[in-house]
Coordinates of C-alpha atoms in Angstrom, one line a residue:
M167 CA -0.2 -0.1 0.1
K168 CA 1.0 3.6 -0.7
P169 CA 2.6 5.6 1.8
V170 CA 0.6 9.1 3.1
G171 CA 1.3 11.6 4.9
I172 CA 2.6 15.3 5.1
E173 CA 4.4 16.1 1.8
A174 CA 4.6 20.3 3.0
I175 CA 3.6 21.9 6.4
N176 CA 3.9 25.7 6.6
V177 CA 2.8 28.1 10.0
Y178 CA 1.7 31.9 9.4
C179 CA 1.3 33.3 13.1
G180 CA 0.6 37.3 12.0
E181 CA 2.6 39.7 11.7
T182 CA 2.6 41.2 15.4
Y183 CA 2.6 39.9 19.2
V184 CA 2.4 41.0 22.6
D185 CA 5.0 39.9 25.1
V186 CA 3.2 38.1 28.2
P187 CA 5.0 39.3 31.4
T188 CA 4.2 42.4 29.9
L189 CA 0.8 42.1 29.4
F190 CA 0.5 40.1 32.5
A191 CA 2.0 43.7 34.9
A192 CA -0.6 45.6 32.3
R193 CA -3.6 43.8 33.6
Q194 CA -2.3 43.7 37.1
L195 CA -2.7 39.8 37.0
D196 CA -0.6 37.6 39.9
D197 CA 2.7 36.9 37.5
S198 CA 3.4 33.9 39.9
R199 CA 1.3 32.3 37.3
I200 CA 3.7 32.8 34.2
D201 CA 5.2 30.0 35.1
N202 CA 1.9 27.3 35.2
L203 CA 1.3 28.9 31.5
M204 CA 5.2 28.6 30.1
M205 CA 4.1 31.1 27.9
A206 CA 6.5 33.6 26.5
R207 CA 4.7 35.6 23.6
K208 CA 1.1 35.5 22.0
S209 CA 0.7 36.3 18.4
V210 CA -2.3 38.9 17.6
A211 CA -4.3 39.5 14.4
L212 CA -4.1 42.9 12.8
H213 CA -8.3 44.3 12.0
C214 CA -7.9 43.2 8.5
E215 CA -6.8 39.9 9.4
D216 CA -9.0 36.9 10.1
A217 CA -9.5 33.1 9.5
V218 CA -8.8 33.1 6.0
S219 CA -6.9 35.7 5.7
F220 CA -4.5 33.9 7.5
A221 CA -5.0 30.2 6.1
V222 CA -3.9 31.9 2.5
N223 CA -1.1 33.2 3.8
A224 CA 0.0 29.7 5.4
A225 CA -0.4 27.8 2.1
K226 CA 0.3 30.1 -0.1
P227 CA 4.0 29.3 -0.1
I228 CA 3.3 25.8 -0.7
V229 CA 1.0 26.3 -3.8
D230 CA 3.6 28.6 -5.1
A231 CA 6.2 26.0 -4.9
L232 CA 4.3 23.6 -6.9
S233 CA 4.4 23.2 -10.7
E234 CA 1.0 23.9 -12.6
E235 CA 0.6 20.1 -12.7
E236 CA 1.3 19.4 -8.7
R237 CA -1.3 22.3 -8.3
S238 CA -3.9 20.1 -11.1
R239 CA -3.6 17.3 -8.6
I240 CA -5.0 19.2 -5.1
E241 CA -8.9 17.3 -5.7
L242 CA -9.1 18.3 -1.9
L243 CA -9.4 21.3 0.2
I244 CA -10.6 21.5 3.4
V245 CA -10.4 24.6 6.2
G246 CA -10.7 23.2 10.1
T247 CA -11.9 26.2 12.1
E248 CA -13.8 27.2 14.6
S249 CA -13.1 30.9 13.7
G250 CA -15.9 30.3 10.9
V251 CA -17.0 34.0 8.6
D252 CA -20.9 32.7 7.4
F253 CA -23.2 30.2 9.2
G254 CA -23.3 28.4 5.4
K255 CA -20.7 29.6 3.2
S256 CA -17.4 28.4 3.7
L257 CA -14.7 30.1 4.1
A258 CA -12.9 27.7 2.2
T259 CA -14.6 28.9 -0.8
Y260 CA -12.3 32.0 -0.4
V261 CA -9.1 30.4 0.7
H262 CA -9.8 28.2 -2.3
D263 CA -9.9 31.6 -4.6
H264 CA -7.1 33.3 -3.5
L265 CA -4.8 30.7 -3.6
G266 CA -5.9 29.9 -7.5
L267 CA -6.6 26.3 -6.9
P268 CA -8.6 24.4 -10.1
R269 CA -12.1 24.1 -9.8
S270 CA -12.1 20.7 -10.4
C271 CA -11.5 20.1 -6.8
R272 CA -13.8 19.5 -3.2
L273 CA -14.0 22.2 -1.1
F274 CA -15.3 22.3 2.6
E275 CA -14.8 23.3 6.3
T276 CA -15.2 21.3 9.4
K277 CA -15.6 22.1 13.2
Q278 CA -15.4 20.3 16.3
A279 CA -13.0 23.0 18.2
C280 CA -9.8 22.4 18.2
Y281 CA -9.8 19.0 16.8
S282 CA -11.2 20.2 13.5
G283 CA -7.6 20.3 11.9
T284 CA -7.0 16.5 13.0
A285 CA -10.5 15.9 11.9
A286 CA -9.7 17.6 8.0
M287 CA -6.2 16.0 8.0
Q288 CA -7.2 12.3 8.4
M289 CA -10.7 13.0 6.4
A290 CA -7.7 13.9 3.7
A291 CA -5.7 11.4 4.0
A292 CA -8.2 8.7 3.8
V293 CA -9.1 10.6 0.8
V294 CA -5.3 10.0 -0.6
A295 CA -5.4 6.3 0.5
A296 CA -8.3 5.6 -1.4
S297 CA -7.2 7.2 -4.6
P298 CA -6.6 4.8 -8.0
F299 CA -4.9 7.6 -9.1
D300 CA -1.1 8.1 -7.5
G301 CA -0.1 11.8 -6.7
A302 CA -3.7 12.7 -5.8
K303 CA -3.0 15.9 -3.0
A304 CA -5.2 17.3 -0.7
L305 CA -4.4 20.4 0.9
V306 CA -5.7 21.3 4.5
I307 CA -5.3 24.0 6.6
S308 CA -5.9 24.7 10.1
S309 CA -7.4 28.3 11.2
D310 CA -8.4 30.4 13.9
V311 CA -8.5 33.9 15.2
A312 CA -9.3 34.5 19.1
R313 CA -11.4 36.8 20.8
P314 CA -9.1 37.7 23.3
V315 CA -10.9 37.8 27.0
P316 CA -9.2 41.2 28.3
H317 CA -7.9 41.1 31.8
T318 CA -8.4 37.6 32.4
Y319 CA -6.0 34.6 32.7
V320 CA -7.0 33.1 29.5
E321 CA -6.3 36.4 27.9
P322 CA -2.5 35.4 27.6
S323 CA -2.9 32.4 26.1
Q324 CA -5.5 33.3 23.8
G325 CA -3.2 33.2 19.9
A326 CA -4.2 33.6 16.3
G327 CA -2.2 31.7 13.6
A328 CA -3.0 29.1 10.6
V329 CA -0.9 25.6 9.5
A330 CA -1.1 24.7 6.5
M331 CA 0.0 21.3 5.2
L332 CA -0.1 19.3 1.7
I333 CA -1.5 15.9 1.9
G334 CA -0.5 13.0 -0.7
D335 CA 1.4 9.8 -1.3
E336 CA 5.1 11.6 -1.3
P337 CA 5.5 12.3 2.3
V338 CA 8.8 13.6 2.7
V339 CA 7.7 15.7 5.7
A340 CA 5.8 13.2 7.7
S341 CA 4.5 9.3 7.1
F342 CA 1.5 8.2 8.8
D343 CA 1.3 4.9 10.6
R344 CA -1.9 3.7 8.5
G345 CA -4.8 1.7 11.5
A346 CA -2.7 3.5 14.4
N347 CA -5.5 5.7 15.6
G348 CA -6.7 5.9 19.2
F349 CA -10.0 7.4 20.0
H350 CA -11.9 9.1 23.0
S351 CA -14.9 10.9 22.7
Y352 CA -17.7 12.3 24.7
E353 CA -20.2 15.4 25.8
V354 CA -18.9 17.7 27.8
M355 CA -19.5 21.3 28.5
D356 CA -15.8 22.3 29.1
T357 CA -15.5 25.6 26.3
C358 CA -17.4 26.6 23.5
R359 CA -18.6 29.4 21.7
P360 CA -22.4 30.1 22.5
D361 CA -22.2 33.5 19.9
P362 CA -19.6 34.9 17.7
E363 CA -18.2 37.4 19.9
A364 CA -17.7 35.0 22.9
E365 CA -15.9 32.0 24.7
A366 CA -17.3 30.6 28.0
G367 CA -16.4 27.5 29.7
D368 CA -15.2 26.3 32.7
V369 CA -10.6 25.8 32.9
D370 CA -10.5 23.2 35.6
L371 CA -12.9 21.0 33.5
S372 CA -11.3 21.3 30.2
L373 CA -8.0 20.6 31.7
L374 CA -8.7 17.3 33.1
T375 CA -10.9 16.2 30.2
Y376 CA -7.8 17.1 28.4
I377 CA -6.3 14.2 30.4
D378 CA -8.7 12.1 30.1
C379 CA -8.8 11.9 26.6
L380 CA -4.9 12.0 26.3
K381 CA -5.2 8.7 28.5
G382 CA -8.1 7.0 26.3
S383 CA -7.3 8.4 23.0
F384 CA -3.7 6.2 24.1
T385 CA -5.6 3.6 25.9
D386 CA -7.6 3.1 22.4
Y387 CA -4.3 3.2 20.3
A388 CA -2.2 0.5 22.5
R389 CA -5.6 -1.7 21.5
K390 CA -5.1 -1.4 18.4
V391 CA -1.1 -1.1 17.6
E392 CA 0.3 -4.3 19.6
G393 CA 2.8 -3.6 22.2
A394 CA 2.3 -0.3 22.0
D395 CA 4.3 2.0 24.9
L396 CA 3.5 5.7 25.7
V397 CA 7.2 6.1 26.9
D398 CA 9.1 2.8 24.7
S399 CA 6.7 3.4 21.5
F400 CA 7.7 7.0 20.8
D401 CA 11.2 8.9 20.3
L402 CA 9.3 12.1 20.3
L403 CA 5.5 13.7 21.3
A404 CA 3.5 16.4 19.8
M405 CA 0.3 17.3 21.8
H406 CA -2.4 19.9 21.4
T407 CA -1.5 22.9 23.0
P408 CA -3.6 25.6 24.6
F409 CA -0.6 26.7 26.7
P410 CA 2.9 24.7 27.7
G411 CA 1.5 24.3 30.8
M412 CA -1.2 22.7 30.2
V413 CA 0.4 19.4 27.9
K414 CA 3.4 19.6 31.0
G415 CA 0.4 19.0 33.3
A416 CA -1.2 16.4 31.4
H417 CA 2.0 14.9 30.6
R418 CA 2.8 14.5 34.0
A419 CA -0.8 12.7 34.9
V420 CA -1.0 10.8 32.1
L421 CA 2.7 8.9 33.2
R422 CA 1.8 9.2 36.7
K423 CA -1.4 7.0 35.6
L424 CA -0.1 4.2 33.1
K425 CA 3.9 4.0 33.5
R426 CA 4.0 5.2 37.6
L427 CA 7.0 7.0 37.2
S428 CA 8.7 9.1 39.7
P429 CA 8.8 12.7 39.6
Q430 CA 12.1 13.2 38.2
A431 CA 11.8 10.6 35.8
I432 CA 8.4 12.5 33.8
E433 CA 10.3 15.4 33.7
D434 CA 13.5 14.3 31.9
D435 CA 11.2 12.2 29.8
F436 CA 9.1 16.1 29.4
T437 CA 12.3 17.6 28.5
A438 CA 13.7 14.5 26.1
R439 CA 10.6 14.2 24.0
L440 CA 8.0 17.2 24.5
S441 CA 10.7 20.4 25.1
A442 CA 10.5 20.5 21.1
A443 CA 7.1 20.3 20.5
V444 CA 6.2 23.1 23.1
E445 CA 9.0 26.1 21.7
Y446 CA 6.7 27.3 19.0
P447 CA 3.4 27.3 20.8
R448 CA 4.9 29.2 23.4
Q449 CA 5.5 31.9 21.4
V450 CA 2.1 32.1 19.4
G451 CA -0.3 31.1 22.3
N452 CA -3.4 29.2 21.3
I453 CA -4.5 29.3 17.8
Y454 CA -6.8 26.5 18.3
A455 CA -7.6 23.8 15.3
G456 CA -4.0 24.5 14.6
T457 CA -2.3 23.9 17.8
V458 CA -1.2 20.4 17.5
F459 CA 0.4 20.8 13.9
L460 CA 2.3 24.2 15.2
A461 CA 3.7 21.6 17.9
L462 CA 4.8 19.2 15.1
A463 CA 6.1 21.3 13.3
S464 CA 8.0 22.5 16.0
T465 CA 9.0 19.2 16.7
I466 CA 10.5 18.4 13.4
D467 CA 12.2 21.5 13.4
N468 CA 13.3 22.1 16.9
A469 CA 14.1 18.5 17.7
V470 CA 17.3 16.3 16.8
I471 CA 16.4 14.4 14.2
D472 CA 19.4 12.2 13.1
R473 CA 17.5 9.1 11.7
E474 CA 14.0 7.8 11.2
R475 CA 11.7 9.0 14.4
R476 CA 8.7 8.1 15.1
V477 CA 6.0 11.0 17.1
G478 CA 3.0 10.2 18.7
I479 CA 0.5 12.7 18.5
F480 CA -2.3 13.8 20.4
S481 CA -5.5 16.0 19.4
Y482 CA -7.6 17.6 21.4
G483 CA -11.2 19.5 20.8
S484 CA -13.1 20.7 23.9
G485 CA -17.0 19.2 23.6
C486 CA -15.4 16.5 22.9
S487 CA -13.2 14.9 20.8
S488 CA -9.7 13.4 20.7
E489 CA -7.2 11.4 18.7
F490 CA -3.7 9.4 19.4
Y491 CA -2.2 8.7 16.4
S492 CA 1.4 8.6 14.7
A493 CA 3.6 9.3 12.4
V494 CA 7.6 8.6 11.0
V495 CA 9.7 11.8 10.4
T496 CA 13.3 11.6 8.9
P497 CA 16.4 14.3 8.6
Q498 CA 14.8 15.0 5.3
S499 CA 11.9 16.0 7.3
Q500 CA 13.8 18.3 8.6
R501 CA 15.1 19.8 5.9
A502 CA 12.1 20.2 4.5
V503 CA 10.5 22.5 7.5
R504 CA 13.3 24.1 8.6
A505 CA 13.3 25.7 4.6
M506 CA 9.9 26.9 5.1
G507 CA 11.6 30.1 8.1
I508 CA 9.2 29.4 10.7
R509 CA 11.2 30.6 13.4
E510 CA 12.7 33.0 11.6
A511 CA 9.0 34.1 10.5
L512 CA 8.5 34.5 14.2
D513 CA 11.4 36.1 15.4
D514 CA 10.5 38.8 12.4
R515 CA 7.1 39.9 14.3
Y516 CA 5.9 43.2 15.2
E517 CA 6.1 43.7 19.5
L518 CA 3.0 45.7 20.3
S519 CA 2.8 47.7 23.4
V520 CA 0.0 47.2 25.6
P521 CA -1.9 50.2 23.9
E522 CA -0.9 49.4 21.1
Y523 CA -2.6 46.2 21.5
D524 CA -5.7 47.4 23.4
E525 CA -6.3 49.6 20.0
L526 CA -5.8 46.8 18.2
L527 CA -8.4 44.6 19.8
A528 CA -10.9 47.6 19.7
A529 CA -10.6 48.3 16.5
T530 CA -10.8 44.1 15.3
A531 CA -14.4 44.3 17.5
E532 CA -15.8 46.9 14.9
L533 CA -16.8 44.8 12.5
K534 CA -19.4 42.7 13.7
F535 CA -20.2 39.2 13.2
G536 CA -23.5 39.1 10.0
A537 CA -21.5 42.7 9.6
R538 CA -23.9 43.2 5.2
D539 CA -21.0 46.5 4.6
F540 CA -17.5 47.4 6.5
T541 CA -14.8 49.0 5.3
F542 CA -11.1 48.9 6.8
D543 CA -9.0 51.7 6.9
L544 CA -6.0 49.9 6.3
D545 CA -4.0 52.8 7.8
R546 CA -5.1 52.8 10.7
F547 CA -1.4 51.1 12.1
P548 CA 1.1 52.5 9.7
Q549 CA 3.5 52.0 12.3
I550 CA 2.8 48.1 11.8
T551 CA 1.4 47.7 8.1
K552 CA 4.5 50.3 6.4
A553 CA 7.0 48.1 8.4
R554 CA 5.6 44.8 7.7
F555 CA 4.3 46.0 3.9
G556 CA 6.3 48.8 2.4
G557 CA 9.0 49.8 1.4
G558 CA 9.7 46.6 -1.7
T559 CA 9.2 43.6 0.7
S560 CA 8.8 40.6 -1.2
R561 CA 6.7 39.0 1.7
P562 CA 2.8 39.5 0.2
R563 CA -0.3 39.3 2.7
L564 CA -3.5 39.0 2.2
V565 CA -6.0 41.2 4.5
L566 CA -9.4 41.8 4.3
Q567 CA -10.1 45.2 2.7
A568 CA -13.9 45.1 2.7
V569 CA -17.2 43.5 3.6
R570 CA -20.3 44.3 0.7
D571 CA -23.7 42.7 0.4
Y572 CA -21.8 40.7 2.8
H573 CA -19.3 39.2 0.5
R574 CA -15.6 39.5 2.1
E575 CA -13.3 41.3 -0.6
Y576 CA -9.2 40.5 0.0
V577 CA -6.6 42.5 -1.4
W578 CA -2.8 42.0 -1.2
L579 CA -0.8 43.4 0.9
G580 CA 3.2 43.7 -0.6
A581 CA 5.2 44.5 -3.4
D582 CA 5.6 40.7 -5.4
R583 CA 2.1 39.7 -5.7

């Protein structure tokens, strides 16, 4: 049977960030809790960015690198998100248009909180595996823009970002272990978005549910994969990362239950197998559907991969649905991911002061969900936009320019379109 997996992966986490310790101080939050978050920075979307523009900006370098013939083989586009812009029209339609993908393509949107990206990816992998044609490809994008809840302990972890993956039968980045999937899902009200402008839930319940799902989904994985062991079977781990401290806490709790390891052994295991995975999430924050793939990209980019390595991957979505699966990566995987310049893009973001951050949040809130007409002032933050998009930059970015009769109109900023 042909291998199936990730042929290319890219991340777009916006043009700006705010420093988390600085935000803690400005909000007069208890800074002793920063260590529990393990967050350094959080990405912030511009007022003229949304889940569509983030998705396109993540996928554009992948699509641009394809030949016309390779692009014609993309027969499926799925966008996983909980930041949809319409109750009926999928944001994948906008993404498809602005990426110039062929019309001979299925396209739709998936939703199941933060699990929606994995749902999209697994569906895409199944389509590729079942295709009678060699070289069939699918483009999967996880894209979310958080609506921060100011002056709460949730705010410092709420990020914005998108991860794009090309799924196919030449898996340079990661080759999935066929049939190695464990599931654990049930109804729980840990977090939800009862309306487009609000998020609600129980943080403690969410943590407990996450831990239960990590244990339950791996137990199901081990039932299907003979001899599977959470410690011995995987060289590396990549997990859904609302904030790195949550991953560390869940890792500790599950290894205590399943392996009964000592505290020091658990700490050493986290350093050896998970520290690479949380490097980028601690610089970005929770990007919901894409966070598990941000952790995977971070793993491949930052871990020591001097030979073939197996990665255990855990995806969780509130409400809840979860999956534990695995993939194999190689030194070639690392070269491919590093060539995308993810670290350099994160380092290159504009640092917002807290007053700039607050002004940006206020500007973003002016566009209400379902607005019939709206026009953005793209020059509202010239200290950011001129630095990011002026001066002959070769880094084009799609932004939302206006809404006219409900239709979203986007424009490319930057020199090379």
